[in-house]
Amino acid sequence: MFTTNPFDDDHLHEECGVFGIYGHAGAASHTALGLHALQHRGQEAAGIVTFDGEHFHSHRGLGHVADNFGTEAVIRQLPGHMAVGHVRYSTTGDTMLRNVQPLFADFEFGGLAIGHNGNLTNALTIRKQLVRRGCLFQSTTDTEVIVHLIAISLYSTVEERMIDALRQVEGAYSLVALTHNAVIGVRDPLGIRPLVLGRLPNEGAWIIASETCALDIVGADFVRDVEPGELVILDESGLRSIKPFAKQARRFCIFEYIYFARPDSVMEGTSVYEVRKQIGRELARESGVEADVIIPVPDSGVPAALGYAAQAGIPFELGIIRNHYVGRTFIEPTDTIRHLGVKLKHNANRAHINGKRVVLVDDSIVRGTTSTKIVEMVRQAGATEVHMRISSPPTTHSCFYGIDTPEREKLLAYRHDVAAMAKLIGVDSLAFISLDGLYRAVGETGRNAKQPQFCDACFTGDYPILLTDQEAGKLTDMLSLMTEGH
Ligand code: AMP
């Protein structure tokens, strides 16, 4: 039986990735390639919708891009010069085919496909109102709320209806949409999630994608980031840009730099890889410790460990080797295999650990499961001291903008201070990058407390967008408690 990899269960999960292309005969194959480059953003499902001038075509499936779009036969079923695609790890909604994006609907003005990266924070509230008005929902995703709001909008053009719909939603969204004559990209007014614009060489097809690594794979040039609050419309007249929302200070998700994005991507003008290395250097400056070797927890800790080692002047070694063939789907293991836990994914490279004082570098501690197992493994391999350095501040709050975090009570850093965490994880010392150190690593002089330059809610609890559904949930809980009390 195939099931979700039980060893991944304790982790936060990736969000989603989107891709759109206008004006290329191989729109579907380019989209498949683009989604393949964005696979790290979501491994649960993938989908592509194309338009061939007359009809829309779509294919969606659970699993990886290569499993669903790896054959010529599938790509041949998706003709057209325009396409949008989506890779998904659900942050809302269940895992079922009807939730797999791009969502598609027929409207008064024709068909529309939408792919969404991010998470709406008032989707449930709006959904309840829409259901009361008679809207029939097909899926359990928050994205469908946008589809219904577009459907009931009294404006006439697709663009106006989209803007009308988006004015009513709160939350984080980077969208790609496909109509019978355009591919549209939109980024929420704070620009929480990434979205970039690219173009194939020699004035070729326009592309919209979550990350620049998806442009690289199809040989497209990076043009620019889609601006927060901007709609870009790619159609036969080229590229048009509309900025229909009141301008707000941008709050790009800083966790994209720390963990989510691929290190070869450039976001908001800054290389993800360089930021990670810089965080490592800052970490070494802030909380250096005498040691013999710097070891990354692969793969996410590698760039930060390189920076740390360079700054500290201590050798960097791959003291932990990761098996890349442990996918998200895995044949359900027996209890014996389950017991082996992390070893399925990581193994100690004993020669570089035995008898040494080790600094382990990883990007984050969420529940603490990974760190605890890795530290135990490194001790068993003969480390004399184990120090842990983390390239993010403590994760004390859940994300409601598209990153699947466990509820707050399950976050180790919410329940314990650093000293207690060190004890639980079993290290000789534990340190996290400071908030200001993190901001320095992304090129700022520090965090502007009055107007933070990024969304860092997972580390500070400073949520830049209203959490309407959350608040409504709390109210319901309170009311039910009050009722129970009577
Ligand atoms: P935990 O074992 O719960 O403490 O999770 C921390 C580990 O999960 C670290 O090794 C991270 O590299 C990894 N991680 C952090 N954020 C995410 C995420 N959003 N999705 C998947 N893994 C993550």
Coordinates of N, CA, C and O and ligand atoms in Angstrom, one line a residue, residues 10-14 255 259-260 297 300 362-371 403-404, ligand 1:
D10 N 6.3 14.7 10.8 CA 6.5 15.7 11.8 C 6.8 17.1 11.3 O 7.0 18.0 12.0
H11 N 7.1 17.2 10.0 CA 7.6 18.4 9.4 C 6.5 19.4 9.0 O 5.4 19.0 8.8
L12 N 7.0 20.6 9.0 CA 6.2 21.6 8.2 C 6.3 21.1 6.8 O 7.2 20.3 6.4
H13 N 5.3 21.5 6.0 CA 5.4 21.0 4.6 C 5.5 22.2 3.7 O 5.1 23.3 4.0
E14 N 6.0 21.9 2.5 CA 6.1 23.0 1.5 C 4.7 23.5 1.1 O 3.7 22.8 1.3
F255 N 10.9 33.5 5.4 CA 11.2 32.1 5.5 C 11.5 31.5 4.1 O 12.1 30.4 4.0
Y259 N 14.4 28.7 4.1 CA 14.1 27.3 3.8 C 13.5 27.0 2.5 O 13.9 26.1 1.8
F260 N 12.4 27.8 2.2 CA 11.5 27.3 1.1 C 12.1 27.3 -0.3 O 12.0 26.3 -1.0
V297 N 23.1 19.8 8.4 CA 22.0 18.8 8.3 C 21.5 19.0 6.8 O 21.0 20.0 6.5
S300 N 19.0 21.2 3.7 CA 18.7 22.6 4.0 C 19.7 23.4 4.8 O 19.8 24.6 4.7
D362 N 21.5 23.6 11.0 CA 20.3 23.3 10.3 C 19.5 24.6 10.1 O 19.8 25.6 10.8
D363 N 18.4 24.6 9.3 CA 17.7 25.9 9.0 C 16.7 26.2 10.1 O 16.4 27.4 10.3
S364 N 16.1 25.2 10.7 CA 15.0 25.5 11.6 C 14.7 24.3 12.5 O 15.0 23.2 12.2
I365 N 14.1 24.6 13.7 CA 13.6 23.6 14.6 C 12.1 23.8 14.7 O 11.7 25.0 15.0
V366 N 11.3 22.9 14.3 CA 9.9 23.1 14.3 C 9.3 22.3 15.6 O 9.1 22.9 16.6
R367 N 9.2 21.0 15.4 CA 8.8 20.2 16.6 C 10.0 19.7 17.4 O 9.9 19.2 18.5
G368 N 11.2 19.7 16.7 CA 12.4 19.2 17.3 C 12.7 17.7 17.0 O 13.7 17.2 17.5
T369 N 11.8 17.1 16.2 CA 12.0 15.7 16.0 C 13.3 15.4 15.2 O 14.1 14.5 15.6
T370 N 13.5 16.2 14.1 CA 14.7 15.9 13.3 C 16.0 16.2 14.1 O 16.9 15.3 14.1
S371 N 16.0 17.3 14.8 CA 17.3 17.6 15.6 C 17.5 16.5 16.6 O 18.7 16.1 16.7
I403 N 2.3 28.5 4.7 CA 3.2 27.5 5.1 C 2.6 26.6 6.1 O 2.0 27.1 7.1
D404 N 2.6 25.3 5.8 CA 1.9 24.4 6.7 C 2.7 24.2 8.0 O 3.6 23.3 8.0
Ligands
AMP1 P1 11.2 19.3 13.1 O1 11.8 18.0 13.0 O2 9.7 19.3 13.3 O3 11.9 20.2 14.1 O4 11.4 20.1 11.7 C1 12.6 20.7 11.4 C2 13.2 20.2 10.1 O5 12.2 20.3 9.1 C3 14.4 20.9 9.7 O6 15.4 20.0 9.3 C4 14.0 21.7 8.4 O7 14.9 21.6 7.4 C5 12.7 21.0 8.0 N1 11.7 22.0 7.6 C6 11.6 23.3 8.1 N2 10.6 23.9 7.5 C7 10.0 23.0 6.7 C8 8.9 22.9 5.8 N3 8.1 24.0 5.7 N4 8.6 21.8 5.1 C9 9.4 20.7 5.3 N5 10.4 20.7 6.1 C10 10.8 21.8 6.8

